[in-house]
JSON list of C-alpha atoms in Angstrom, two decimals:
[
{"chain": "O", "resi": 1335, "resn": "ALA", "atom": "CA", "xyz": [5.55, -8.74, -15.88]},
{"chain": "O", "resi": 1336, "resn": "ALA", "atom": "CA", "xyz": [1.85, -8.96, -15.08]},
{"chain": "O", "resi": 1337, "resn": "GLY", "atom": "CA", "xyz": [0.64, -6.60, -12.38]},
{"chain": "O", "resi": 1338, "resn": "VAL", "atom": "CA", "xyz": [-2.47, -6.27, -10.27]},
{"chain": "O", "resi": 1339, "resn": "ILE", "atom": "CA", "xyz": [-5.40, -5.07, -12.36]},
{"chain": "O", "resi": 1340, "resn": "GLN", "atom": "CA", "xyz": [-8.22, -3.00, -10.95]},
{"chain": "O", "resi": 1341, "resn": "SER", "atom": "CA", "xyz": [-11.40, -1.92, -12.64]},
{"chain": "O", "resi": 1342, "resn": "PRO", "atom": "CA", "xyz": [-12.83, 0.50, -13.16]},
{"chain": "O", "resi": 1343, "resn": "ARG", "atom": "CA", "xyz": [-10.07, 3.06, -12.74]},
{"chain": "O", "resi": 1344, "resn": "HIS", "atom": "CA", "xyz": [-12.54, 5.85, -12.09]},
{"chain": "O", "resi": 1345, "resn": "LEU", "atom": "CA", "xyz": [-16.11, 5.70, -10.82]},
{"chain": "O", "resi": 1346, "resn": "ILE", "atom": "CA", "xyz": [-18.60, 8.44, -10.08]},
{"chain": "O", "resi": 1347, "resn": "LYS", "atom": "CA", "xyz": [-21.70, 7.63, -8.07]},
{"chain": "O", "resi": 1348, "resn": "GLU", "atom": "CA", "xyz": [-24.48, 9.47, -6.32]},
{"chain": "O", "resi": 1349, "resn": "LYS", "atom": "CA", "xyz": [-25.16, 9.22, -2.59]},
{"chain": "O", "resi": 1350, "resn": "ARG", "atom": "CA", "xyz": [-27.05, 6.07, -1.60]},
{"chain": "O", "resi": 1351, "resn": "GLU", "atom": "CA", "xyz": [-26.07, 4.25, -4.79]},
{"chain": "O", "resi": 1352, "resn": "THR", "atom": "CA", "xyz": [-24.04, 1.05, -4.91]},
{"chain": "O", "resi": 1353, "resn": "ALA", "atom": "CA", "xyz": [-20.65, 0.39, -6.43]},
{"chain": "O", "resi": 1354, "resn": "THR", "atom": "CA", "xyz": [-18.63, -2.72, -7.25]},
{"chain": "O", "resi": 1355, "resn": "LEU", "atom": "CA", "xyz": [-14.86, -2.59, -7.55]},
{"chain": "O", "resi": 1356, "resn": "LYS", "atom": "CA", "xyz": [-12.93, -5.45, -9.10]},
{"chain": "O", "resi": 1357, "resn": "CYS", "atom": "CA", "xyz": [-9.42, -6.68, -8.51]},
{"chain": "O", "resi": 1358, "resn": "TYR", "atom": "CA", "xyz": [-7.45, -9.22, -10.55]},
{"chain": "O", "resi": 1359, "resn": "PRO", "atom": "CA", "xyz": [-4.32, -10.32, -8.66]},
{"chain": "O", "resi": 1360, "resn": "ILE", "atom": "CA", "xyz": [-0.98, -11.20, -10.18]},
{"chain": "O", "resi": 1361, "resn": "PRO", "atom": "CA", "xyz": [-1.11, -14.77, -11.59]},
{"chain": "O", "resi": 1362, "resn": "ARG", "atom": "CA", "xyz": [-0.40, -17.41, -8.92]},
{"chain": "O", "resi": 1363, "resn": "HIS", "atom": "CA", "xyz": [-1.10, -14.96, -6.09]},
{"chain": "O", "resi": 1364, "resn": "ASP", "atom": "CA", "xyz": [-3.62, -16.39, -3.66]},
{"chain": "O", "resi": 1365, "resn": "THR", "atom": "CA", "xyz": [-4.00, -13.51, -1.22]},
{"chain": "O", "resi": 1366, "resn": "VAL", "atom": "CA", "xyz": [-5.80, -10.24, -1.87]},
{"chain": "O", "resi": 1367, "resn": "TYR", "atom": "CA", "xyz": [-5.93, -7.14, 0.30]},
{"chain": "O", "resi": 1368, "resn": "TRP", "atom": "CA", "xyz": [-8.16, -4.08, -0.01]},
{"chain": "O", "resi": 1369, "resn": "TYR", "atom": "CA", "xyz": [-7.15, -0.64, 1.21]},
{"chain": "O", "resi": 1370, "resn": "GLN", "atom": "CA", "xyz": [-8.89, 2.73, 1.23]},
{"chain": "O", "resi": 1371, "resn": "GLN", "atom": "CA", "xyz": [-6.90, 5.95, 0.87]},
{"chain": "O", "resi": 1372, "resn": "GLY", "atom": "CA", "xyz": [-8.74, 9.19, 1.58]},
{"chain": "O", "resi": 1373, "resn": "PRO", "atom": "CA", "xyz": [-7.48, 12.51, 0.23]},
{"chain": "O", "resi": 1374, "resn": "GLY", "atom": "CA", "xyz": [-4.13, 13.36, 1.79]},
{"chain": "O", "resi": 1375, "resn": "GLN", "atom": "CA", "xyz": [-4.19, 10.27, 3.98]},
{"chain": "O", "resi": 1376, "resn": "ASP", "atom": "CA", "xyz": [-2.25, 7.04, 4.14]},
{"chain": "O", "resi": 1377, "resn": "PRO", "atom": "CA", "xyz": [-3.90, 3.81, 2.97]},
{"chain": "O", "resi": 1378, "resn": "GLN", "atom": "CA", "xyz": [-6.12, 2.08, 5.54]},
{"chain": "O", "resi": 1379, "resn": "PHE", "atom": "CA", "xyz": [-6.57, -1.67, 5.51]},
{"chain": "O", "resi": 1380, "resn": "LEU", "atom": "CA", "xyz": [-10.13, -2.82, 4.86]},
{"chain": "O", "resi": 1381, "resn": "ILE", "atom": "CA", "xyz": [-10.20, -6.59, 4.38]},
{"chain": "O", "resi": 1382, "resn": "SER", "atom": "CA", "xyz": [-8.15, -9.49, 3.06]},
{"chain": "O", "resi": 1383, "resn": "PHE", "atom": "CA", "xyz": [-8.75, -12.91, 1.55]},
{"chain": "O", "resi": 1384, "resn": "TYR", "atom": "CA", "xyz": [-6.62, -16.03, 1.37]},
{"chain": "O", "resi": 1385, "resn": "GLU", "atom": "CA", "xyz": [-7.65, -18.95, -0.79]},
{"chain": "O", "resi": 1386, "resn": "LYS", "atom": "CA", "xyz": [-11.14, -17.48, -1.21]},
{"chain": "O", "resi": 1387, "resn": "MET", "atom": "CA", "xyz": [-11.74, -17.17, 2.53]},
{"chain": "O", "resi": 1388, "resn": "GLN", "atom": "CA", "xyz": [-11.75, -13.92, 4.48]},
{"chain": "O", "resi": 1389, "resn": "SER", "atom": "CA", "xyz": [-8.50, -13.86, 6.43]},
{"chain": "O", "resi": 1390, "resn": "ASP", "atom": "CA", "xyz": [-8.59, -10.51, 8.20]},
{"chain": "O", "resi": 1391, "resn": "LYS", "atom": "CA", "xyz": [-10.82, -7.52, 8.62]},
{"chain": "O", "resi": 1392, "resn": "GLY", "atom": "CA", "xyz": [-9.94, -3.92, 9.30]},
{"chain": "O", "resi": 1393, "resn": "SER", "atom": "CA", "xyz": [-11.91, -0.72, 9.36]},
{"chain": "O", "resi": 1394, "resn": "ILE", "atom": "CA", "xyz": [-14.46, -1.78, 6.78]},
{"chain": "O", "resi": 1395, "resn": "PRO", "atom": "CA", "xyz": [-17.97, -0.33, 7.16]},
{"chain": "O", "resi": 1396, "resn": "ASP", "atom": "CA", "xyz": [-20.87, -2.77, 7.42]},
{"chain": "O", "resi": 1397, "resn": "ARG", "atom": "CA", "xyz": [-22.19, -1.26, 4.18]},
{"chain": "O", "resi": 1398, "resn": "PHE", "atom": "CA", "xyz": [-19.22, -2.79, 2.39]},
{"chain": "O", "resi": 1399, "resn": "SER", "atom": "CA", "xyz": [-18.74, -6.46, 1.60]},
{"chain": "O", "resi": 1400, "resn": "ALA", "atom": "CA", "xyz": [-16.16, -8.33, -0.39]},
{"chain": "O", "resi": 1401, "resn": "GLN", "atom": "CA", "xyz": [-15.38, -11.78, -1.65]},
{"chain": "O", "resi": 1402, "resn": "GLN", "atom": "CA", "xyz": [-12.72, -13.69, -3.51]},
{"chain": "O", "resi": 1403, "resn": "PHE", "atom": "CA", "xyz": [-13.75, -15.98, -6.33]},
{"chain": "O", "resi": 1404, "resn": "SER", "atom": "CA", "xyz": [-12.45, -19.34, -7.56]},
{"chain": "O", "resi": 1405, "resn": "ASP", "atom": "CA", "xyz": [-10.16, -17.62, -10.08]},
{"chain": "O", "resi": 1406, "resn": "TYR", "atom": "CA", "xyz": [-8.77, -15.53, -7.16]},
{"chain": "O", "resi": 1407, "resn": "HIS", "atom": "CA", "xyz": [-10.15, -12.25, -8.39]},
{"chain": "O", "resi": 1408, "resn": "SER", "atom": "CA", "xyz": [-11.90, -10.20, -5.74]},
{"chain": "O", "resi": 1409, "resn": "GLU", "atom": "CA", "xyz": [-14.78, -7.76, -5.69]},
{"chain": "O", "resi": 1410, "resn": "LEU", "atom": "CA", "xyz": [-15.53, -5.02, -3.17]},
{"chain": "O", "resi": 1411, "resn": "ASN", "atom": "CA", "xyz": [-19.22, -4.18, -3.00]},
{"chain": "O", "resi": 1412, "resn": "MET", "atom": "CA", "xyz": [-20.22, -0.87, -1.52]},
{"chain": "O", "resi": 1413, "resn": "SER", "atom": "CA", "xyz": [-23.82, 0.04, -0.78]},
{"chain": "O", "resi": 1414, "resn": "SER", "atom": "CA", "xyz": [-25.62, 3.16, 0.47]},
{"chain": "O", "resi": 1415, "resn": "LEU", "atom": "CA", "xyz": [-22.66, 5.25, -0.61]},
{"chain": "O", "resi": 1416, "resn": "GLU", "atom": "CA", "xyz": [-21.83, 8.32, 1.42]},
{"chain": "O", "resi": 1417, "resn": "LEU", "atom": "CA", "xyz": [-19.80, 11.39, 0.53]},
{"chain": "O", "resi": 1418, "resn": "GLY", "atom": "CA", "xyz": [-17.07, 10.19, 2.89]},
{"chain": "O", "resi": 1419, "resn": "ASP", "atom": "CA", "xyz": [-16.59, 7.05, 0.82]},
{"chain": "O", "resi": 1420, "resn": "SER", "atom": "CA", "xyz": [-14.90, 9.14, -1.87]},
{"chain": "O", "resi": 1421, "resn": "ALA", "atom": "CA", "xyz": [-11.35, 7.81, -1.94]},
{"chain": "O", "resi": 1422, "resn": "LEU", "atom": "CA", "xyz": [-8.79, 5.78, -3.81]},
{"chain": "O", "resi": 1423, "resn": "TYR", "atom": "CA", "xyz": [-9.39, 2.07, -3.31]},
{"chain": "O", "resi": 1424, "resn": "PHE", "atom": "CA", "xyz": [-6.38, -0.14, -3.71]},
{"chain": "O", "resi": 1425, "resn": "CYS", "atom": "CA", "xyz": [-6.17, -3.84, -4.13]},
{"chain": "O", "resi": 1426, "resn": "ALA", "atom": "CA", "xyz": [-2.91, -5.64, -3.38]},
{"chain": "O", "resi": 1427, "resn": "SER", "atom": "CA", "xyz": [-1.95, -9.25, -3.92]},
{"chain": "O", "resi": 1428, "resn": "LYS", "atom": "CA", "xyz": [0.71, -11.40, -2.35]},
{"chain": "O", "resi": 1429, "resn": "GLY", "atom": "CA", "xyz": [2.77, -14.14, -3.97]},
{"chain": "O", "resi": 1430, "resn": "LEU", "atom": "CA", "xyz": [3.37, -17.79, -3.29]},
{"chain": "O", "resi": 1431, "resn": "ALA", "atom": "CA", "xyz": [6.84, -19.03, -2.45]},
{"chain": "O", "resi": 1432, "resn": "GLY", "atom": "CA", "xyz": [8.65, -19.78, -5.68]},
{"chain": "O", "resi": 1433, "resn": "GLY", "atom": "CA", "xyz": [6.18, -17.70, -7.66]},
{"chain": "O", "resi": 1434, "resn": "PRO", "atom": "CA", "xyz": [6.96, -14.85, -10.04]},
{"chain": "O", "resi": 1435, "resn": "SER", "atom": "CA", "xyz": [7.39, -12.23, -7.34]},
{"chain": "O", "resi": 1436, "resn": "VAL", "atom": "CA", "xyz": [9.07, -11.69, -3.99]},
{"chain": "O", "resi": 1437, "resn": "THR", "atom": "CA", "xyz": [7.47, -13.85, -1.32]},
{"chain": "O", "resi": 1438, "resn": "ASP", "atom": "CA", "xyz": [5.43, -12.03, 1.34]},
{"chain": "O", "resi": 1439, "resn": "THR", "atom": "CA", "xyz": [5.46, -8.82, -0.67]},
{"chain": "O", "resi": 1440, "resn": "GLN", "atom": "CA", "xyz": [2.25, -7.03, -1.41]},
{"chain": "O", "resi": 1441, "resn": "TYR", "atom": "CA", "xyz": [2.04, -5.64, -4.91]},
{"chain": "O", "resi": 1442, "resn": "PHE", "atom": "CA", "xyz": [-0.51, -2.89, -5.32]},
{"chain": "O", "resi": 1443, "resn": "GLY", "atom": "CA", "xyz": [-2.80, -2.20, -8.21]},
{"chain": "O", "resi": 1444, "resn": "PRO", "atom": "CA", "xyz": [-3.24, 1.27, -9.72]},
{"chain": "O", "resi": 1445, "resn": "GLY", "atom": "CA", "xyz": [-6.35, 1.90, -7.65]},
{"chain": "O", "resi": 1446, "resn": "THR", "atom": "CA", "xyz": [-9.95, 2.84, -8.35]},
{"chain": "O", "resi": 1447, "resn": "ARG", "atom": "CA", "xyz": [-10.83, 6.45, -7.69]},
{"chain": "O", "resi": 1448, "resn": "LEU", "atom": "CA", "xyz": [-14.38, 6.58, -6.37]},
{"chain": "O", "resi": 1449, "resn": "THR", "atom": "CA", "xyz": [-16.14, 9.91, -6.26]},
{"chain": "O", "resi": 1450, "resn": "VAL", "atom": "CA", "xyz": [-19.49, 10.12, -4.49]},
{"chain": "O", "resi": 1451, "resn": "LEU", "atom": "CA", "xyz": [-21.57, 13.20, -5.35]},
{"chain": "T", "resi": 247, "resn": "SER", "atom": "CA", "xyz": [-1.71, 8.84, 17.03]},
{"chain": "T", "resi": 248, "resn": "GLN", "atom": "CA", "xyz": [0.23, 7.35, 14.19]},
{"chain": "T", "resi": 249, "resn": "GLU", "atom": "CA", "xyz": [1.65, 3.89, 14.88]},
{"chain": "T", "resi": 250, "resn": "LEU", "atom": "CA", "xyz": [4.26, 4.44, 12.20]},
{"chain": "T", "resi": 251, "resn": "GLU", "atom": "CA", "xyz": [5.90, 7.84, 12.18]},
{"chain": "T", "resi": 252, "resn": "GLN", "atom": "CA", "xyz": [7.63, 9.05, 9.06]},
{"chain": "T", "resi": 253, "resn": "SER", "atom": "CA", "xyz": [10.00, 11.98, 8.92]},
{"chain": "T", "resi": 254, "resn": "PRO", "atom": "CA", "xyz": [10.30, 14.38, 7.39]},
{"chain": "T", "resi": 255, "resn": "GLN", "atom": "CA", "xyz": [6.76, 14.93, 6.11]},
{"chain": "T", "resi": 256, "resn": "SER", "atom": "CA", "xyz": [8.11, 16.74, 3.07]},
{"chain": "T", "resi": 257, "resn": "LEU", "atom": "CA", "xyz": [11.48, 17.29, 1.54]},
{"chain": "T", "resi": 258, "resn": "ILE", "atom": "CA", "xyz": [12.80, 19.51, -1.24]},
{"chain": "T", "resi": 259, "resn": "VAL", "atom": "CA", "xyz": [16.30, 18.74, -2.47]},
{"chain": "T", "resi": 260, "resn": "GLN", "atom": "CA", "xyz": [18.49, 19.88, -5.32]},
{"chain": "T", "resi": 261, "resn": "GLU", "atom": "CA", "xyz": [19.15, 17.33, -8.02]},
{"chain": "T", "resi": 262, "resn": "GLY", "atom": "CA", "xyz": [22.26, 15.33, -7.23]},
{"chain": "T", "resi": 263, "resn": "LYS", "atom": "CA", "xyz": [21.93, 15.63, -3.46]},
{"chain": "T", "resi": 264, "resn": "ASN", "atom": "CA", "xyz": [21.53, 12.70, -1.09]},
{"chain": "T", "resi": 265, "resn": "LEU", "atom": "CA", "xyz": [18.57, 12.37, 1.24]},
{"chain": "T", "resi": 266, "resn": "THR", "atom": "CA", "xyz": [17.21, 10.13, 3.98]},
{"chain": "T", "resi": 267, "resn": "ILE", "atom": "CA", "xyz": [13.65, 9.36, 5.03]},
{"chain": "T", "resi": 268, "resn": "ASN", "atom": "CA", "xyz": [12.96, 7.70, 8.37]},
{"chain": "T", "resi": 269, "resn": "CYS", "atom": "CA", "xyz": [10.17, 5.43, 9.56]},
{"chain": "T", "resi": 270, "resn": "THR", "atom": "CA", "xyz": [9.82, 4.71, 13.29]},
{"chain": "T", "resi": 271, "resn": "SER", "atom": "CA", "xyz": [7.57, 2.49, 15.37]},
{"chain": "T", "resi": 272, "resn": "SER", "atom": "CA", "xyz": [7.28, 1.88, 19.09]},
{"chain": "T", "resi": 273, "resn": "LYS", "atom": "CA", "xyz": [6.55, -1.78, 18.37]},
{"chain": "T", "resi": 274, "resn": "THR", "atom": "CA", "xyz": [8.56, -4.54, 16.76]},
{"chain": "T", "resi": 275, "resn": "LEU", "atom": "CA", "xyz": [7.94, -4.72, 13.05]},
{"chain": "T", "resi": 276, "resn": "TYR", "atom": "CA", "xyz": [7.50, -8.13, 11.45]},
{"chain": "T", "resi": 277, "resn": "GLY", "atom": "CA", "xyz": [7.97, -6.77, 7.97]},
{"chain": "T", "resi": 278, "resn": "LEU", "atom": "CA", "xyz": [8.79, -3.28, 6.76]},
{"chain": "T", "resi": 279, "resn": "TYR", "atom": "CA", "xyz": [7.88, -2.22, 3.26]},
{"chain": "T", "resi": 280, "resn": "TRP", "atom": "CA", "xyz": [8.80, 0.87, 1.30]},
{"chain": "T", "resi": 281, "resn": "TYR", "atom": "CA", "xyz": [6.54, 2.05, -1.48]},
{"chain": "T", "resi": 282, "resn": "LYS", "atom": "CA", "xyz": [6.58, 5.04, -3.78]},
{"chain": "T", "resi": 283, "resn": "GLN", "atom": "CA", "xyz": [3.39, 6.74, -4.91]},
{"chain": "T", "resi": 284, "resn": "LYS", "atom": "CA", "xyz": [2.83, 9.41, -7.50]},
{"chain": "T", "resi": 285, "resn": "TYR", "atom": "CA", "xyz": [-0.05, 11.64, -6.45]},
{"chain": "T", "resi": 286, "resn": "GLY", "atom": "CA", "xyz": [-3.36, 9.86, -7.00]},
{"chain": "T", "resi": 287, "resn": "GLU", "atom": "CA", "xyz": [-1.73, 6.76, -8.44]},
{"chain": "T", "resi": 288, "resn": "GLY", "atom": "CA", "xyz": [-0.85, 3.28, -7.29]},
{"chain": "T", "resi": 289, "resn": "LEU", "atom": "CA", "xyz": [1.87, 2.23, -4.86]},
{"chain": "T", "resi": 290, "resn": "ILE", "atom": "CA", "xyz": [5.07, 1.00, -6.45]},
{"chain": "T", "resi": 291, "resn": "PHE", "atom": "CA", "xyz": [6.94, -1.59, -4.40]},
{"chain": "T", "resi": 292, "resn": "LEU", "atom": "CA", "xyz": [10.52, -0.59, -3.65]},
{"chain": "T", "resi": 293, "resn": "MET", "atom": "CA", "xyz": [11.87, -2.91, -0.97]},
{"chain": "T", "resi": 294, "resn": "MET", "atom": "CA", "xyz": [10.90, -5.17, 1.90]},
{"chain": "T", "resi": 295, "resn": "LEU", "atom": "CA", "xyz": [12.96, -5.77, 5.03]},
{"chain": "T", "resi": 296, "resn": "GLN", "atom": "CA", "xyz": [12.31, -8.47, 7.58]},
{"chain": "T", "resi": 297, "resn": "LYS", "atom": "CA", "xyz": [15.47, -9.19, 9.54]},
{"chain": "T", "resi": 298, "resn": "GLY", "atom": "CA", "xyz": [17.05, -6.95, 12.14]},
{"chain": "T", "resi": 299, "resn": "GLY", "atom": "CA", "xyz": [20.06, -5.17, 10.68]},
{"chain": "T", "resi": 300, "resn": "GLU", "atom": "CA", "xyz": [19.00, -6.00, 7.13]},
{"chain": "T", "resi": 301, "resn": "GLU", "atom": "CA", "xyz": [19.98, -3.64, 4.33]},
{"chain": "T", "resi": 302, "resn": "LYS", "atom": "CA", "xyz": [18.88, -3.74, 0.70]},
{"chain": "T", "resi": 303, "resn": "SER", "atom": "CA", "xyz": [19.76, -1.61, -2.28]},
{"chain": "T", "resi": 304, "resn": "HIS", "atom": "CA", "xyz": [18.23, -1.10, -5.67]},
{"chain": "T", "resi": 305, "resn": "GLU", "atom": "CA", "xyz": [19.84, 1.32, -8.07]},
{"chain": "T", "resi": 306, "resn": "LYS", "atom": "CA", "xyz": [20.35, 4.49, -6.02]},
{"chain": "T", "resi": 307, "resn": "ILE", "atom": "CA", "xyz": [17.98, 3.62, -3.20]},
{"chain": "T", "resi": 308, "resn": "THR", "atom": "CA", "xyz": [19.09, 1.85, -0.01]},
{"chain": "T", "resi": 309, "resn": "ALA", "atom": "CA", "xyz": [16.82, 0.77, 2.83]},
{"chain": "T", "resi": 310, "resn": "LYS", "atom": "CA", "xyz": [17.88, -0.41, 6.26]},
{"chain": "T", "resi": 311, "resn": "LEU", "atom": "CA", "xyz": [16.06, -1.95, 9.20]},
{"chain": "T", "resi": 312, "resn": "ASP", "atom": "CA", "xyz": [17.65, -1.49, 12.60]},
{"chain": "T", "resi": 313, "resn": "GLU", "atom": "CA", "xyz": [18.63, -4.38, 14.86]},
{"chain": "T", "resi": 314, "resn": "LYS", "atom": "CA", "xyz": [15.59, -3.89, 17.08]},
{"chain": "T", "resi": 315, "resn": "LYS", "atom": "CA", "xyz": [13.29, -3.90, 14.04]},
{"chain": "T", "resi": 316, "resn": "GLN", "atom": "CA", "xyz": [11.63, -0.68, 15.11]},
{"chain": "T", "resi": 317, "resn": "GLN", "atom": "CA", "xyz": [13.15, 1.83, 12.74]},
{"chain": "T", "resi": 318, "resn": "SER", "atom": "CA", "xyz": [13.91, 1.91, 9.05]},
{"chain": "T", "resi": 319, "resn": "SER", "atom": "CA", "xyz": [15.58, 4.44, 6.84]},
{"chain": "T", "resi": 320, "resn": "LEU", "atom": "CA", "xyz": [15.41, 4.97, 3.10]},
{"chain": "T", "resi": 321, "resn": "HIS", "atom": "CA", "xyz": [18.41, 6.66, 1.58]},
{"chain": "T", "resi": 322, "resn": "ILE", "atom": "CA", "xyz": [18.56, 8.05, -1.95]},
{"chain": "T", "resi": 323, "resn": "THR", "atom": "CA", "xyz": [21.95, 8.83, -3.40]},
{"chain": "T", "resi": 324, "resn": "ALA", "atom": "CA", "xyz": [22.43, 11.51, -6.07]},
{"chain": "T", "resi": 325, "resn": "SER", "atom": "CA", "xyz": [18.71, 12.29, -6.34]},
{"chain": "T", "resi": 326, "resn": "GLN", "atom": "CA", "xyz": [17.09, 12.82, -9.72]},
{"chain": "T", "resi": 327, "resn": "PRO", "atom": "CA", "xyz": [13.76, 14.41, -10.73]},
{"chain": "T", "resi": 328, "resn": "SER", "atom": "CA", "xyz": [12.46, 10.88, -11.35]},
{"chain": "T", "resi": 329, "resn": "HIS", "atom": "CA", "xyz": [12.75, 10.20, -7.62]},
{"chain": "T", "resi": 330, "resn": "ALA", "atom": "CA", "xyz": [10.07, 12.77, -6.86]},
{"chain": "T", "resi": 331, "resn": "GLY", "atom": "CA", "xyz": [6.89, 11.43, -5.32]},
{"chain": "T", "resi": 332, "resn": "ILE", "atom": "CA", "xyz": [5.42, 10.29, -2.04]},
{"chain": "T", "resi": 333, "resn": "TYR", "atom": "CA", "xyz": [7.35, 7.64, -0.13]},
{"chain": "T", "resi": 334, "resn": "LEU", "atom": "CA", "xyz": [5.34, 5.45, 2.19]},
{"chain": "T", "resi": 335, "resn": "CYS", "atom": "CA", "xyz": [6.58, 2.97, 4.73]},
{"chain": "T", "resi": 336, "resn": "GLY", "atom": "CA", "xyz": [4.21, 0.15, 5.58]},
{"chain": "T", "resi": 337, "resn": "ALA", "atom": "CA", "xyz": [4.58, -2.43, 8.32]},
{"chain": "T", "resi": 338, "resn": "ASP", "atom": "CA", "xyz": [3.07, -5.69, 9.44]},
{"chain": "T", "resi": 339, "resn": "MET", "atom": "CA", "xyz": [2.82, -5.38, 13.20]},
{"chain": "T", "resi": 340, "resn": "TRP", "atom": "CA", "xyz": [1.06, -8.63, 13.96]},
{"chain": "T", "resi": 341, "resn": "GLY", "atom": "CA", "xyz": [3.39, -11.27, 12.62]},
{"chain": "T", "resi": 342, "resn": "ASN", "atom": "CA", "xyz": [3.11, -11.98, 8.90]},
{"chain": "T", "resi": 343, "resn": "THR", "atom": "CA", "xyz": [-0.63, -11.29, 8.66]},
{"chain": "T", "resi": 344, "resn": "GLY", "atom": "CA", "xyz": [-0.05, -9.20, 5.58]},
{"chain": "T", "resi": 345, "resn": "LYS", "atom": "CA", "xyz": [-2.24, -6.45, 7.02]},
{"chain": "T", "resi": 346, "resn": "LEU", "atom": "CA", "xyz": [-0.16, -3.32, 6.59]},
{"chain": "T", "resi": 347, "resn": "ILE", "atom": "CA", "xyz": [-0.24, -0.10, 8.55]},
{"chain": "T", "resi": 348, "resn": "PHE", "atom": "CA", "xyz": [1.26, 2.85, 6.75]},
{"chain": "T", "resi": 349, "resn": "GLY", "atom": "CA", "xyz": [3.12, 5.93, 7.80]},
{"chain": "T", "resi": 350, "resn": "GLN", "atom": "CA", "xyz": [1.73, 9.27, 6.74]},
{"chain": "T", "resi": 351, "resn": "GLY", "atom": "CA", "xyz": [4.14, 9.52, 3.84]},
{"chain": "T", "resi": 352, "resn": "THR", "atom": "CA", "xyz": [7.03, 11.76, 2.87]},
{"chain": "T", "resi": 353, "resn": "THR", "atom": "CA", "xyz": [6.59, 14.01, -0.15]},
{"chain": "T", "resi": 354, "resn": "LEU", "atom": "CA", "xyz": [9.83, 14.44, -2.04]},
{"chain": "T", "resi": 355, "resn": "GLN", "atom": "CA", "xyz": [10.48, 17.15, -4.59]},
{"chain": "T", "resi": 356, "resn": "VAL", "atom": "CA", "xyz": [13.73, 17.20, -6.54]},
{"chain": "T", "resi": 357, "resn": "LYS", "atom": "CA", "xyz": [14.67, 20.51, -8.12]},
{"chain": "T", "resi": 358, "resn": "PRO", "atom": "CA", "xyz": [16.57, 20.25, -11.42]}
]
């Protein structure tokens, strides 16, 4: 079965650079969530989108922005990177009723490991 | 303070033994999710519970949500080395928003 795809899987950036993380949800999923997991920590909710509109916002820095496109993929843009932004960034998608997965269940991608030097 | 408390934080068991991981909240949970994570990798969905008193099983893993919807337990029967990893409970505390808060995780090691 198709899963959530994230790219790139690994990214190394310098301080003050920008980064773009991409997320491709499971087919027929219309909701995307972004989470940040620091070393040894639990995932923290950043932002979510439903039908291409922002639906909720968590502890996302102003330096970060995200959007969901017409094909439902999402991108997380991160600017003026700081050392503390080094983390695993997860994207999760949620299914439609009657779709190929359990309704209301978030399926997570493999994550993008961002390292800021 | 952690809104979702998991216990224990780490667990080492002998292969073949049973074990239980608990996840507790002071608030009513609208959805309780269990995920498994290998270190540095993605979260693998295990089970989701929504109704008070609900219990689900998959292979050797059983999850329960109490009647008050404030506590869940994950029980593994006859543990195997493949069960090793970090178990995370996640909960929607706002009413089907999809925004999940996670517990701090339980690291499970299974000794052959």
